[in-house]
Structures are given as C-alpha cells and as structure tokens.
mmCIF file with all atom_site columns, C-alpha atoms in Angstrom:
data_model
loop_
_atom_site.group_PDB
_atom_site.id
_atom_site.type_symbol
_atom_site.label_atom_id
_atom_site.label_alt_id
_atom_site.label_comp_id
_atom_site.label_asym_id
_atom_site.label_entity_id
_atom_site.label_seq_id
_atom_site.pdbx_PDB_ins_code
_atom_site.Cartn_x
_atom_site.Cartn_y
_atom_site.Cartn_z
_atom_site.occupancy
_atom_site.B_iso_or_equiv
_atom_site.pdbx_formal_charge
_atom_site.auth_seq_id
_atom_site.auth_comp_id
_atom_site.auth_asym_id
_atom_site.auth_atom_id
_atom_site.pdbx_PDB_model_num
ATOM 1   C CA . UNK A 1 1   ? 17.122  -32.339 24.211  1.00 72.00 ? 685 UNK A CA 1
ATOM 2   C CA . UNK A 1 2   ? 14.563  -30.375 26.070  1.00 83.00 ? 686 UNK A CA 1
ATOM 3   C CA . UNK A 1 3   ? 14.710  -27.373 23.439  1.00 86.00 ? 687 UNK A CA 1
ATOM 4   C CA . UNK A 1 4   ? 14.373  -29.733 20.592  1.00 84.00 ? 688 UNK A CA 1
ATOM 5   C CA . UNK A 1 5   ? 11.505  -31.467 22.068  1.00 83.00 ? 689 UNK A CA 1
ATOM 6   C CA . UNK A 1 6   ? 9.735   -28.228 22.874  1.00 87.00 ? 690 UNK A CA 1
ATOM 7   C CA . UNK A 1 7   ? 10.284  -26.932 19.392  1.00 85.00 ? 691 UNK A CA 1
ATOM 8   C CA . UNK A 1 8   ? 8.819   -30.301 18.029  1.00 84.00 ? 692 UNK A CA 1
ATOM 9   C CA . UNK A 1 9   ? 5.644   -29.655 20.261  1.00 85.00 ? 693 UNK A CA 1
ATOM 10  C CA . UNK A 1 10  ? 5.284   -26.265 19.049  1.00 84.00 ? 694 UNK A CA 1
ATOM 11  C CA . UNK A 1 11  ? 5.465   -27.423 15.302  1.00 83.00 ? 695 UNK A CA 1
ATOM 12  C CA . UNK A 1 12  ? 2.720   -29.703 16.108  1.00 86.00 ? 696 UNK A CA 1
ATOM 13  C CA . UNK A 1 13  ? 0.455   -27.497 18.282  1.00 86.00 ? 697 UNK A CA 1
ATOM 14  C CA . UNK A 1 14  ? 0.770   -24.264 16.190  1.00 86.00 ? 698 UNK A CA 1
ATOM 15  C CA . UNK A 1 15  ? -1.295  -25.222 13.198  1.00 85.00 ? 699 UNK A CA 1
ATOM 16  C CA . UNK A 1 16  ? -4.050  -26.907 15.394  1.00 85.00 ? 700 UNK A CA 1
ATOM 17  C CA . UNK A 1 17  ? -4.266  -23.848 17.404  1.00 87.00 ? 701 UNK A CA 1
ATOM 18  C CA . UNK A 1 18  ? -4.496  -21.543 14.288  1.00 88.00 ? 702 UNK A CA 1
ATOM 19  C CA . UNK A 1 19  ? -7.187  -23.794 12.858  1.00 87.00 ? 703 UNK A CA 1
ATOM 20  C CA . UNK A 1 20  ? -9.289  -23.947 16.075  1.00 86.00 ? 704 UNK A CA 1
ATOM 21  C CA . UNK A 1 21  ? -9.174  -20.147 16.277  1.00 86.00 ? 705 UNK A CA 1
ATOM 22  C CA . UNK A 1 22  ? -10.112 -19.722 12.607  1.00 86.00 ? 706 UNK A CA 1
ATOM 23  C CA . UNK A 1 23  ? -13.057 -22.333 13.003  1.00 86.00 ? 707 UNK A CA 1
ATOM 24  C CA . UNK A 1 24  ? -14.223 -20.397 16.114  1.00 84.00 ? 708 UNK A CA 1
ATOM 25  C CA . UNK A 1 25  ? -14.093 -16.974 14.264  1.00 80.00 ? 709 UNK A CA 1
ATOM 26  C CA . UNK A 1 26  ? -16.142 -18.277 11.391  1.00 82.00 ? 710 UNK A CA 1
ATOM 27  C CA . UNK A 1 27  ? -18.726 -19.849 13.423  1.00 83.00 ? 711 UNK A CA 1
ATOM 28  C CA . UNK A 1 28  ? -19.512 -16.988 15.631  1.00 80.00 ? 712 UNK A CA 1
ATOM 29  C CA . UNK A 1 29  ? -21.414 -13.887 14.302  1.00 79.00 ? 713 UNK A CA 1
ATOM 30  C CA . UNK A 1 30  ? -19.723 -10.453 14.184  1.00 75.00 ? 714 UNK A CA 1
ATOM 31  C CA . UNK A 1 31  ? -20.384 -8.393  17.058  1.00 77.00 ? 715 UNK A CA 1
ATOM 32  C CA . UNK A 1 32  ? -20.857 -4.481  16.788  1.00 80.00 ? 716 UNK A CA 1
ATOM 33  C CA . UNK A 1 33  ? -18.780 -2.288  18.886  1.00 82.00 ? 717 UNK A CA 1
ATOM 34  C CA . UNK A 1 34  ? -20.362 -0.777  21.739  1.00 80.00 ? 718 UNK A CA 1
ATOM 35  C CA . UNK A 1 35  ? -21.725 2.644   21.158  1.00 82.00 ? 719 UNK A CA 1
ATOM 36  C CA . UNK A 1 36  ? -22.281 5.545   23.730  1.00 87.00 ? 720 UNK A CA 1
ATOM 37  C CA . UNK A 1 37  ? -25.670 5.859   25.156  1.00 84.00 ? 721 UNK A CA 1
ATOM 38  C CA . UNK A 1 38  ? -26.479 9.205   23.530  1.00 85.00 ? 722 UNK A CA 1
ATOM 39  C CA . UNK A 1 39  ? -25.435 7.775   20.130  1.00 87.00 ? 723 UNK A CA 1
ATOM 40  C CA . UNK A 1 40  ? -27.880 5.062   20.567  1.00 87.00 ? 724 UNK A CA 1
ATOM 41  C CA . UNK A 1 41  ? -30.632 7.423   21.507  1.00 88.00 ? 725 UNK A CA 1
ATOM 42  C CA . UNK A 1 42  ? -29.766 9.532   18.405  1.00 88.00 ? 726 UNK A CA 1
ATOM 43  C CA . UNK A 1 43  ? -30.091 6.401   16.139  1.00 85.00 ? 727 UNK A CA 1
ATOM 44  C CA . UNK A 1 44  ? -33.303 5.057   17.540  1.00 88.00 ? 728 UNK A CA 1
ATOM 45  C CA . UNK A 1 45  ? -34.740 8.803   16.955  1.00 90.00 ? 729 UNK A CA 1
ATOM 46  C CA . UNK A 1 46  ? -33.624 8.730   13.356  1.00 87.00 ? 730 UNK A CA 1
ATOM 47  C CA . UNK A 1 47  ? -34.841 5.426   12.703  1.00 85.00 ? 731 UNK A CA 1
ATOM 48  C CA . UNK A 1 48  ? -38.223 6.017   14.148  1.00 90.00 ? 732 UNK A CA 1
ATOM 49  C CA . UNK A 1 49  ? -38.391 9.403   11.972  1.00 91.00 ? 733 UNK A CA 1
ATOM 50  C CA . UNK A 1 50  ? -37.290 7.694   8.907   1.00 90.00 ? 734 UNK A CA 1
ATOM 51  C CA . UNK A 1 51  ? -38.679 4.220   8.997   1.00 88.00 ? 735 UNK A CA 1
ATOM 52  C CA . UNK A 1 52  ? -40.027 4.297   5.610   1.00 89.00 ? 736 UNK A CA 1
ATOM 53  C CA . UNK A 1 53  ? -36.615 5.125   4.144   1.00 87.00 ? 737 UNK A CA 1
ATOM 54  C CA . UNK A 1 54  ? -35.178 2.177   6.142   1.00 81.00 ? 738 UNK A CA 1
ATOM 55  C CA . UNK A 1 55  ? -37.702 -0.153  4.891   1.00 85.00 ? 739 UNK A CA 1
ATOM 56  C CA . UNK A 1 56  ? -37.068 1.091   1.143   1.00 84.00 ? 740 UNK A CA 1
ATOM 57  C CA . UNK A 1 57  ? -33.411 0.412   1.659   1.00 83.00 ? 741 UNK A CA 1
ATOM 58  C CA . UNK A 1 58  ? -33.690 -2.875  3.028   1.00 83.00 ? 742 UNK A CA 1
ATOM 59  C CA . UNK A 1 59  ? -36.318 -4.175  0.450   1.00 85.00 ? 743 UNK A CA 1
ATOM 60  C CA . UNK A 1 60  ? -35.336 -5.590  -2.867  1.00 84.00 ? 744 UNK A CA 1
ATOM 61  C CA . UNK A 1 61  ? -36.589 -3.879  -6.138  1.00 83.00 ? 745 UNK A CA 1
ATOM 62  C CA . UNK A 1 62  ? -37.206 -6.796  -8.447  1.00 85.00 ? 746 UNK A CA 1
ATOM 63  C CA . UNK A 1 63  ? -37.708 -4.608  -11.474 1.00 87.00 ? 747 UNK A CA 1
ATOM 64  C CA . UNK A 1 64  ? -34.396 -2.789  -10.871 1.00 85.00 ? 748 UNK A CA 1
ATOM 65  C CA . UNK A 1 65  ? -32.924 -6.430  -10.659 1.00 86.00 ? 749 UNK A CA 1
ATOM 66  C CA . UNK A 1 66  ? -34.411 -7.575  -13.721 1.00 88.00 ? 750 UNK A CA 1
ATOM 67  C CA . UNK A 1 67  ? -33.132 -4.530  -15.589 1.00 87.00 ? 751 UNK A CA 1
ATOM 68  C CA . UNK A 1 68  ? -29.614 -5.243  -14.304 1.00 86.00 ? 752 UNK A CA 1
ATOM 69  C CA . UNK A 1 69  ? -29.500 -8.716  -15.591 1.00 87.00 ? 753 UNK A CA 1
ATOM 70  C CA . UNK A 1 70  ? -30.475 -7.702  -18.945 1.00 86.00 ? 754 UNK A CA 1
ATOM 71  C CA . UNK A 1 71  ? -27.645 -5.176  -19.194 1.00 86.00 ? 755 UNK A CA 1
ATOM 72  C CA . UNK A 1 72  ? -24.853 -6.757  -21.220 1.00 81.00 ? 756 UNK A CA 1
ATOM 73  C CA . UNK A 1 73  ? -21.312 -5.273  -21.415 1.00 81.00 ? 757 UNK A CA 1
ATOM 74  C CA . UNK A 1 74  ? -18.859 -5.796  -24.330 1.00 82.00 ? 758 UNK A CA 1
ATOM 75  C CA . UNK A 1 75  ? -15.348 -4.358  -23.994 1.00 82.00 ? 759 UNK A CA 1
ATOM 76  C CA . UNK A 1 76  ? -12.958 -4.061  -26.912 1.00 83.00 ? 760 UNK A CA 1
ATOM 77  C CA . UNK A 1 77  ? -9.218  -2.719  -27.106 1.00 80.00 ? 761 UNK A CA 1
ATOM 78  C CA . UNK A 1 78  ? -8.772  0.584   -28.459 1.00 78.00 ? 762 UNK A CA 1
ATOM 79  C CA . UNK A 1 79  ? -6.028  0.820   -31.148 1.00 75.00 ? 763 UNK A CA 1
ATOM 80  C CA . UNK A 1 80  ? -3.493  3.201   -29.940 1.00 70.00 ? 764 UNK A CA 1
ATOM 81  C CA . UNK A 1 81  ? -0.789  4.621   -32.056 1.00 68.00 ? 765 UNK A CA 1
ATOM 82  C CA . UNK A 1 82  ? 2.667   3.878   -30.614 1.00 65.00 ? 766 UNK A CA 1
ATOM 83  C CA . UNK A 1 83  ? 3.681   7.517   -31.409 1.00 63.00 ? 767 UNK A CA 1
ATOM 84  C CA . UNK A 1 84  ? 1.577   8.802   -28.745 1.00 59.00 ? 768 UNK A CA 1
ATOM 85  C CA . UNK A 1 85  ? 3.638   7.061   -26.109 1.00 56.00 ? 769 UNK A CA 1
ATOM 86  C CA . UNK A 1 86  ? 6.987   8.225   -27.444 1.00 60.00 ? 770 UNK A CA 1
ATOM 87  C CA . UNK A 1 87  ? 8.849   10.943  -25.437 1.00 58.00 ? 771 UNK A CA 1
ATOM 88  C CA . UNK A 1 88  ? 8.085   14.297  -26.656 1.00 55.00 ? 772 UNK A CA 1
ATOM 89  C CA . UNK A 1 89  ? 11.545  14.980  -28.293 1.00 59.00 ? 773 UNK A CA 1
ATOM 90  C CA . UNK A 1 90  ? 10.199  17.972  -30.366 1.00 63.00 ? 774 UNK A CA 1
ATOM 91  C CA . UNK A 1 91  ? 9.817   20.169  -27.349 1.00 67.00 ? 775 UNK A CA 1
ATOM 92  C CA . UNK A 1 92  ? 12.328  22.859  -27.403 1.00 74.00 ? 776 UNK A CA 1
ATOM 93  C CA . UNK A 1 93  ? 11.774  23.769  -23.768 1.00 77.00 ? 777 UNK A CA 1
ATOM 94  C CA . UNK A 1 94  ? 15.127  23.660  -21.707 1.00 80.00 ? 778 UNK A CA 1
ATOM 95  C CA . UNK A 1 95  ? 15.184  21.255  -18.601 1.00 77.00 ? 779 UNK A CA 1
ATOM 96  C CA . UNK A 1 96  ? 15.431  23.005  -15.221 1.00 78.00 ? 780 UNK A CA 1
ATOM 97  C CA . UNK A 1 97  ? 18.716  23.398  -13.927 1.00 77.00 ? 781 UNK A CA 1
ATOM 98  C CA . UNK A 1 98  ? 19.890  23.722  -10.077 1.00 70.00 ? 782 UNK A CA 1
ATOM 99  C CA . UNK A 1 99  ? 20.709  27.224  -8.813  1.00 71.00 ? 783 UNK A CA 1
ATOM 100 C CA . UNK A 1 100 ? 23.661  25.694  -6.877  1.00 64.00 ? 784 UNK A CA 1
ATOM 101 C CA . UNK A 1 101 ? 26.600  23.603  -7.900  1.00 66.00 ? 785 UNK A CA 1
ATOM 102 C CA . UNK A 1 102 ? 26.019  19.732  -7.622  1.00 69.00 ? 786 UNK A CA 1
ATOM 103 C CA . UNK A 1 103 ? 27.117  18.267  -4.486  1.00 70.00 ? 787 UNK A CA 1
ATOM 104 C CA . UNK A 1 104 ? 28.242  19.677  -1.262  1.00 69.00 ? 788 UNK A CA 1
ATOM 105 C CA . UNK A 1 105 ? 32.105  19.872  -1.819  1.00 67.00 ? 789 UNK A CA 1
ATOM 106 C CA . UNK A 1 106 ? 33.812  21.863  0.861   1.00 68.00 ? 790 UNK A CA 1
ATOM 107 C CA . UNK A 1 107 ? 36.656  24.032  -0.316  1.00 73.00 ? 791 UNK A CA 1
ATOM 108 C CA . UNK A 1 108 ? 38.535  23.832  3.137   1.00 80.00 ? 792 UNK A CA 1
ATOM 109 C CA . UNK A 1 109 ? 39.145  20.669  5.123   1.00 82.00 ? 793 UNK A CA 1
ATOM 110 C CA . UNK A 1 110 ? 40.213  20.473  8.681   1.00 86.00 ? 794 UNK A CA 1
ATOM 111 C CA . UNK A 1 111 ? 43.598  18.867  9.739   1.00 87.00 ? 795 UNK A CA 1
ATOM 112 C CA . UNK A 1 112 ? 43.444  15.209  10.037  1.00 87.00 ? 796 UNK A CA 1
ATOM 113 C CA . UNK A 1 113 ? 40.468  15.041  7.689   1.00 87.00 ? 797 UNK A CA 1
ATOM 114 C CA . UNK A 1 114 ? 40.118  13.926  4.108   1.00 88.00 ? 798 UNK A CA 1
ATOM 115 C CA . UNK A 1 115 ? 37.977  15.617  1.413   1.00 83.00 ? 799 UNK A CA 1
ATOM 116 C CA . UNK A 1 116 ? 35.750  13.569  -0.867  1.00 81.00 ? 800 UNK A CA 1
ATOM 117 C CA . UNK A 1 117 ? 37.808  14.724  -3.941  1.00 83.00 ? 801 UNK A CA 1
ATOM 118 C CA . UNK A 1 118 ? 41.009  13.397  -2.345  1.00 87.00 ? 802 UNK A CA 1
ATOM 119 C CA . UNK A 1 119 ? 39.214  10.276  -1.254  1.00 89.00 ? 803 UNK A CA 1
ATOM 120 C CA . UNK A 1 120 ? 37.901  9.573   -4.828  1.00 89.00 ? 804 UNK A CA 1
ATOM 121 C CA . UNK A 1 121 ? 41.664  10.086  -6.062  1.00 90.00 ? 805 UNK A CA 1
ATOM 122 C CA . UNK A 1 122 ? 42.963  7.654   -3.500  1.00 91.00 ? 806 UNK A CA 1
ATOM 123 C CA . UNK A 1 123 ? 40.513  4.876   -4.602  1.00 91.00 ? 807 UNK A CA 1
ATOM 124 C CA . UNK A 1 124 ? 41.307  5.546   -8.053  1.00 91.00 ? 808 UNK A CA 1
ATOM 125 C CA . UNK A 1 125 ? 44.833  5.049   -7.456  1.00 90.00 ? 809 UNK A CA 1
ATOM 126 C CA . UNK A 1 126 ? 44.344  1.798   -5.352  1.00 90.00 ? 810 UNK A CA 1
ATOM 127 C CA . UNK A 1 127 ? 42.037  0.388   -8.230  1.00 89.00 ? 811 UNK A CA 1
ATOM 128 C CA . UNK A 1 128 ? 44.951  1.202   -10.750 1.00 89.00 ? 812 UNK A CA 1
ATOM 129 C CA . UNK A 1 129 ? 47.802  -0.143  -8.895  1.00 87.00 ? 813 UNK A CA 1
ATOM 130 C CA . UNK A 1 130 ? 46.626  -2.484  -6.133  1.00 80.00 ? 814 UNK A CA 1
ATOM 131 C CA . UNK A 1 131 ? 50.265  -3.429  -5.355  1.00 80.00 ? 815 UNK A CA 1
ATOM 132 C CA . UNK A 1 132 ? 51.483  -0.277  -3.973  1.00 67.00 ? 816 UNK A CA 1
#
C-alpha cells in the first residue's frame, strides 16, 4: 500500500516540479561563467584599445539592413538525368580482393572441441532430419 501511494505521489509531484524548474530558468537571466582575474584584465585592456570596433559591432547598419530586405531568393529544382545516378557498370576495373582466404578456419582442432565446419554440418543434418 505504501509503495503504491508513494508512486502516486511521485506521478503528481514530478510534472509540477519540472514545470517550476523550467519557469525559474526562463525567468532568470543567464549568468556568464566566472573568469580568471588575468583574463578579465586582458579583456578590459582589449576593450579600451578597440572601443571603436566594439561600438561598430554593436550598432545597427540601417543601409545594410535595407539592402538585405530587398534581396529576393528564388530557387528552382535542376533537372538531373537519371542516368547519372546509375552505377558505373561500364568500368572494367576489377574489384579489390583480399590477400588472405575468407574467414579464420583452423585446420587442426584440439581434442574435445569442434570446428566451425563440423558445427555447420551438424546444424544442416539437424535441419534436414530433426527426428534423429
């Protein structure tokens, strides 16, 4: 009884807790990670040296924005022949071949063990006549 009651309580509380934490995150402003003191000094020095570039970066360029609004992009599909996607069967180049025989089939098997070839034969016999 206690386990089912606590499970029911979790089902009720979990969505409310999740909603509360999401609301809290959305209301608060993001906080930057703390920086080392030497990094702060270097950033302040660069800001003071390049104050004009920072102002230029942060300001809006109305003429550029108006030019961007005037641009209109139209896209059309290109007609591609289906023959270009076919496999290149005309190639006379041979496929690469392995330098070793396929698989790792041992020639000698220890006593009490079974080789893969014998195992496949046993499976085939079992599939052909399951009554034996």
